Short mmCIF file of N, CA and C in Angstrom, two decimals:
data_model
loop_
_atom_site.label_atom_id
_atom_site.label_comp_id
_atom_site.label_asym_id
_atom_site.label_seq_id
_atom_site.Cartn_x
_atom_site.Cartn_y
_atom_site.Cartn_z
N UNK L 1413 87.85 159.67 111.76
CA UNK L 1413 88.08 160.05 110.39
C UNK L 1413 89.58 160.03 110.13
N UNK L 1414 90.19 159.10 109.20
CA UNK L 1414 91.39 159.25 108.67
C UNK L 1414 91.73 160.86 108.21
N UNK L 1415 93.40 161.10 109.11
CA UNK L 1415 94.04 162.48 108.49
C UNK L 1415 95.74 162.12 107.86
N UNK L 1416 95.52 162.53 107.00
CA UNK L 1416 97.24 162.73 106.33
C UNK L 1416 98.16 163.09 107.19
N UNK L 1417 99.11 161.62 106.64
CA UNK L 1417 100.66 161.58 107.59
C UNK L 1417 100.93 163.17 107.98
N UNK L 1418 100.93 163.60 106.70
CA UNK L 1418 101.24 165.62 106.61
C UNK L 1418 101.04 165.99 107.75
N UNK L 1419 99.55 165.75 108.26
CA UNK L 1419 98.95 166.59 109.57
C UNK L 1419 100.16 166.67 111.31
N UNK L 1420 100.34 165.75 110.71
CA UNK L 1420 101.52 165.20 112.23
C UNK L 1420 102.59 165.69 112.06
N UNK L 1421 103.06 166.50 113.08
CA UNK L 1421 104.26 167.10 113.32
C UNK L 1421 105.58 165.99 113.12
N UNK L 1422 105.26 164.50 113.95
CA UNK L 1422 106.08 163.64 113.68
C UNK L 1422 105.56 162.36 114.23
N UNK L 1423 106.08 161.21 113.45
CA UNK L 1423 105.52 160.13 113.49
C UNK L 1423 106.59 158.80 114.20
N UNK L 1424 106.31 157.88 114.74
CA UNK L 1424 107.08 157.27 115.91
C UNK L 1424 106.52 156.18 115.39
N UNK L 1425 107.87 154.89 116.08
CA UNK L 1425 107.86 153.58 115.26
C UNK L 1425 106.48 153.14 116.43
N UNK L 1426 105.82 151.78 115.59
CA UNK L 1426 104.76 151.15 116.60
C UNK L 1426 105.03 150.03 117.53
N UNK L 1427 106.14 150.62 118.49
CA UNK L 1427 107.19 149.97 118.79
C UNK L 1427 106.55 149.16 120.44
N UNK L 1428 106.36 147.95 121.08
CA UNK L 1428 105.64 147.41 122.09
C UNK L 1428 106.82 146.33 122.99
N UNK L 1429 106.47 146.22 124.30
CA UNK L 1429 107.25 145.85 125.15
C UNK L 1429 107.22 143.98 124.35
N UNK L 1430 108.22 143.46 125.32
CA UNK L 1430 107.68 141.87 124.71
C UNK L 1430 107.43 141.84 126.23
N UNK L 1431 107.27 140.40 125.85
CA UNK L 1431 106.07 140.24 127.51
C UNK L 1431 107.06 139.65 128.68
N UNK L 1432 108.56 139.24 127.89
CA UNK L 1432 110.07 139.31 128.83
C UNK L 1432 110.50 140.57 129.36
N UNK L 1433 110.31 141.60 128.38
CA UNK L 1433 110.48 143.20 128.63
C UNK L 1433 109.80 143.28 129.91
N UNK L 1434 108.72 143.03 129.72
CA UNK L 1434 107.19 143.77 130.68
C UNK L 1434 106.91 143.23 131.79
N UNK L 1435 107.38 141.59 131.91
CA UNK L 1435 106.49 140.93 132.85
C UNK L 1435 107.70 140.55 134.18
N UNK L 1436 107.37 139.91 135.00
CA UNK L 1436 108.64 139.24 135.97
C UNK L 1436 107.85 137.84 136.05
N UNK L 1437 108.92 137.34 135.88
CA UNK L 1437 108.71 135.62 135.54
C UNK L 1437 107.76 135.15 136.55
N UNK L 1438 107.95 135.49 137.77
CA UNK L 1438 107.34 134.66 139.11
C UNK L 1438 105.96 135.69 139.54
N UNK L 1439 105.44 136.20 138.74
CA UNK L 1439 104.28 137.12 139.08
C UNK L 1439 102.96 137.11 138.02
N UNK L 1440 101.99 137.19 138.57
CA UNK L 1440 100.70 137.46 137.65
C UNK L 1440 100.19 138.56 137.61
N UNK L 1441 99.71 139.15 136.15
CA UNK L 1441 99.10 140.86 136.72
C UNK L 1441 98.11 140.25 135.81
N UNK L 1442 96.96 141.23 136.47
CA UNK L 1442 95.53 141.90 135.89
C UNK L 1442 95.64 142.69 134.31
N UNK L 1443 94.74 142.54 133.65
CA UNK L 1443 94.95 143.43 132.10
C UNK L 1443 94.98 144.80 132.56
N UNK L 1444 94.55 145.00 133.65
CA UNK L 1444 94.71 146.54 134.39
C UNK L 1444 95.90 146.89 134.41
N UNK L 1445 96.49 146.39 135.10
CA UNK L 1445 97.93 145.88 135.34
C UNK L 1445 99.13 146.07 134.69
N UNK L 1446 98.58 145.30 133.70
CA UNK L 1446 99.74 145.23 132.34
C UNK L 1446 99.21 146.36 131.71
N UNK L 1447 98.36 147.27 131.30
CA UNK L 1447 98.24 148.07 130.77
C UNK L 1447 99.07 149.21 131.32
N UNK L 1448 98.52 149.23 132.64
CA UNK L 1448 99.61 150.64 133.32
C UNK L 1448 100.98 150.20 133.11
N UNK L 1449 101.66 148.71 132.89
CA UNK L 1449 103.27 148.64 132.48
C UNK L 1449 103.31 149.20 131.42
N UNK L 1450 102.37 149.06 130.37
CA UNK L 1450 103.14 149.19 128.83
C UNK L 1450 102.80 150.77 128.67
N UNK L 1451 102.57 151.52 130.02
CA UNK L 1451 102.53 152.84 129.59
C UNK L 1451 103.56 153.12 130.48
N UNK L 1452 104.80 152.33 131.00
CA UNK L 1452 105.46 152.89 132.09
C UNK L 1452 105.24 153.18 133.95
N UNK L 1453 104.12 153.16 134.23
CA UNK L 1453 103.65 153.58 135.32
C UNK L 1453 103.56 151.96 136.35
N UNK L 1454 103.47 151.78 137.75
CA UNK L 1454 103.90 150.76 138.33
C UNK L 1454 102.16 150.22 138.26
N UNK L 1455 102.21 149.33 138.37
CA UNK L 1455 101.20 148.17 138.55
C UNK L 1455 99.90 148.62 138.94
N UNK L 1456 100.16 149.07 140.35
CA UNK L 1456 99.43 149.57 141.30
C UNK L 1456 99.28 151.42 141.02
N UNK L 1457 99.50 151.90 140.33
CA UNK L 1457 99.32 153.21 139.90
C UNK L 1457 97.72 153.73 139.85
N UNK L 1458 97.54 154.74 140.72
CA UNK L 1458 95.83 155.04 140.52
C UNK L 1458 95.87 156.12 139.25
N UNK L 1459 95.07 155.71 138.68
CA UNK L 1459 94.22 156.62 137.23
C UNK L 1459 93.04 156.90 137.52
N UNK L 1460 92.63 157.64 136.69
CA UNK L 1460 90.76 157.62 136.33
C UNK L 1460 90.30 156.44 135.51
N UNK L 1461 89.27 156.49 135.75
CA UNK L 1461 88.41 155.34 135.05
C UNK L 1461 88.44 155.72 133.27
N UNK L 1462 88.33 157.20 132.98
CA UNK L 1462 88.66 157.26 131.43
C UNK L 1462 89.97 156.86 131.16
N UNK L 1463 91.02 157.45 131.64
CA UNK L 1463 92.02 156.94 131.28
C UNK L 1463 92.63 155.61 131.58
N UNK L 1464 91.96 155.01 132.56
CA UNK L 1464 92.02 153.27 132.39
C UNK L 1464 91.27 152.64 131.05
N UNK L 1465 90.49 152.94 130.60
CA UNK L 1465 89.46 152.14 129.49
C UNK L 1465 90.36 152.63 128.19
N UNK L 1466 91.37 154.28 127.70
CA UNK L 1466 91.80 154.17 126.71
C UNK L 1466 93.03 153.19 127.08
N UNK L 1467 94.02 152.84 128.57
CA UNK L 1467 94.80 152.16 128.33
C UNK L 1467 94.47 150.83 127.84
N UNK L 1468 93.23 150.51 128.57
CA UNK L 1468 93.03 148.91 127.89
C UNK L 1468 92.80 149.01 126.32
N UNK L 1469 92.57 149.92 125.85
CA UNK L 1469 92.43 149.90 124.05
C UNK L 1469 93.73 149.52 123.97
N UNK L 1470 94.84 149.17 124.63
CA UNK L 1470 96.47 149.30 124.23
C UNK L 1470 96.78 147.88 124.66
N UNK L 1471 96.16 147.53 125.73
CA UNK L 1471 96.28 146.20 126.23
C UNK L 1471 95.57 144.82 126.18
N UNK L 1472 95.10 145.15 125.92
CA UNK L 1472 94.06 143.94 125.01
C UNK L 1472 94.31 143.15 124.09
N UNK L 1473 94.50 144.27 122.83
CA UNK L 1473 95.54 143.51 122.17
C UNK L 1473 96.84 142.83 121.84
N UNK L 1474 97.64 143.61 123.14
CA UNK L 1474 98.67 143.51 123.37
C UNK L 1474 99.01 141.93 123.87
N UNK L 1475 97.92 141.44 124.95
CA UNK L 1475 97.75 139.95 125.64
C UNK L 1475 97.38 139.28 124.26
N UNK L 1476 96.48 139.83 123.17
CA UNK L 1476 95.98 138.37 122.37
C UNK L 1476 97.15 138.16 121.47
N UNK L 1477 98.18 139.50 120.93
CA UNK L 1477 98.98 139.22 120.47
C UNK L 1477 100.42 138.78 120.85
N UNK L 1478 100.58 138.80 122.10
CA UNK L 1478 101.18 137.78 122.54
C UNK L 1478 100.81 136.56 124.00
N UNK L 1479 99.70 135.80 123.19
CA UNK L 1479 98.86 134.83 124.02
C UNK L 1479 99.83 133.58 124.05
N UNK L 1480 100.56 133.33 122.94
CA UNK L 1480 101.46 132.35 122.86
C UNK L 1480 102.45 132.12 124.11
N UNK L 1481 103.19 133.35 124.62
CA UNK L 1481 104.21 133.44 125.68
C UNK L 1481 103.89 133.78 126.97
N UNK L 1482 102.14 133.83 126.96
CA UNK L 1482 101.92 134.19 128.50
C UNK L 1482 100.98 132.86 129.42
N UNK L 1483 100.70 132.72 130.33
CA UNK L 1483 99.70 131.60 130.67
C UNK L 1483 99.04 132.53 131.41
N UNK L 1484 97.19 131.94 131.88
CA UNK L 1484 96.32 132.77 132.11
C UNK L 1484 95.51 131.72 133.79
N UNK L 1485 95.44 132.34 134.41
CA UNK L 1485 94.69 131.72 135.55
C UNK L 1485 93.43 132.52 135.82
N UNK L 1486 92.43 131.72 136.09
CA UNK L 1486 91.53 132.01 136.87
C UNK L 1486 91.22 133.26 137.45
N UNK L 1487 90.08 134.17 138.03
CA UNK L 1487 90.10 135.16 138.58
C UNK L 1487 89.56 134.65 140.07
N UNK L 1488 90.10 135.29 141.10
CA UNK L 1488 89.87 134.80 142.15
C UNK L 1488 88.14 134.71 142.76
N UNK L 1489 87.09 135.97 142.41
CA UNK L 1489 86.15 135.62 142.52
C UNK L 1489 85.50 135.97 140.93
N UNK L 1490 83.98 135.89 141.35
CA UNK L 1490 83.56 135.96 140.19
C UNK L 1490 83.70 137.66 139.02
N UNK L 1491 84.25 138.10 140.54
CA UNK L 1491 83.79 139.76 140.05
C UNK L 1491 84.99 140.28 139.93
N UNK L 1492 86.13 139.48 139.85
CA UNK L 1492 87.89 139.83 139.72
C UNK L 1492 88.00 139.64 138.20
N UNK L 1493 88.98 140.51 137.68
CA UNK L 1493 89.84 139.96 136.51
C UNK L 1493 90.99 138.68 136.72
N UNK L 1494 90.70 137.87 135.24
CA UNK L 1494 91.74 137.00 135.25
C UNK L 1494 92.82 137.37 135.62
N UNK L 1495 94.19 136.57 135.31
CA UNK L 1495 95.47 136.92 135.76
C UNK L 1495 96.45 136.85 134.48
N UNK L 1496 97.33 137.18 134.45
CA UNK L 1496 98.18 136.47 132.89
C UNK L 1496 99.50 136.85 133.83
N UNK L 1497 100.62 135.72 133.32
CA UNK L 1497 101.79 135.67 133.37
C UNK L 1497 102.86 135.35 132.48
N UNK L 1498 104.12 135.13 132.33
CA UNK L 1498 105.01 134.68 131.52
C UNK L 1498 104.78 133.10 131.41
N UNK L 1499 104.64 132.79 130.41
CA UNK L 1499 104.82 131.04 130.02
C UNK L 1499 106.22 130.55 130.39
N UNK L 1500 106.22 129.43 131.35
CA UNK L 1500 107.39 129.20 131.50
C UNK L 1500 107.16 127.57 131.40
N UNK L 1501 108.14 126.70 130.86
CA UNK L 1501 108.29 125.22 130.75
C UNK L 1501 107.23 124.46 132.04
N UNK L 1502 106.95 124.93 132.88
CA UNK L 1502 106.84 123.65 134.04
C UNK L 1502 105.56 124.44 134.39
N UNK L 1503 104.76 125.50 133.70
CA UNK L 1503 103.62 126.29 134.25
C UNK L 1503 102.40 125.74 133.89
N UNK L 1504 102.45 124.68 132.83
CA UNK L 1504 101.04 123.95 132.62
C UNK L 1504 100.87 122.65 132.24
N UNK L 1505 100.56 121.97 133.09
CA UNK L 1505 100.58 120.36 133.37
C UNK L 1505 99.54 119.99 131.67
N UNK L 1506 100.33 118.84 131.67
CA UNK L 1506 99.77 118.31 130.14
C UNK L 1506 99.09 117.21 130.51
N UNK L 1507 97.69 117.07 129.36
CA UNK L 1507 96.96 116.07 129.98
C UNK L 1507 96.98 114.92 128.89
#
């Protein structure tokens, strides 16, 4: 249910890493992954399972809205998450 700006003590810009900020050029992370970056916490950081599913509400969109600057590989088996990395010039052969 929508509440009035009023209700909030104070309100903060909707301010998001870029994916140069967030990522390291020579590495691939999991949407798991990148979610625990854009909350600060390292890669490999253990959470709960609730609080993994609200970070991915943050990260999800975060990859489609910047899908342009990242490239995406494969998941290693069937039961892995993909991978995403920084787009870099020489990362995807043209056919």
């Amino acid at each position: 249910m929508p509440r009035e700006k009023s209700a909030f003590e104070q309100l903060h810009p909707c301010d998001f890493y870029t994916p140069d900020e967030l990522l390291e050029a020579d590495q691939m992370y999991t949407v798991y992954e990148i979610a625990r970056l854009l909350q600060g916490l390292e890669p490999t950081a253990e959470i709960d399972e609730e609080t993994e599913a609200i970070l991915l509400d943050w990260a999800i969109p975060w990859v489609m809205q910047n899908a342009a600057e990242l490239v995406v590989a494969d998941p290693p088996t069937e039961d892995d998450p993909g991978y995403y990395g920084l787009r870099r010039g020489t990362d995807i052969e043209r056919e």
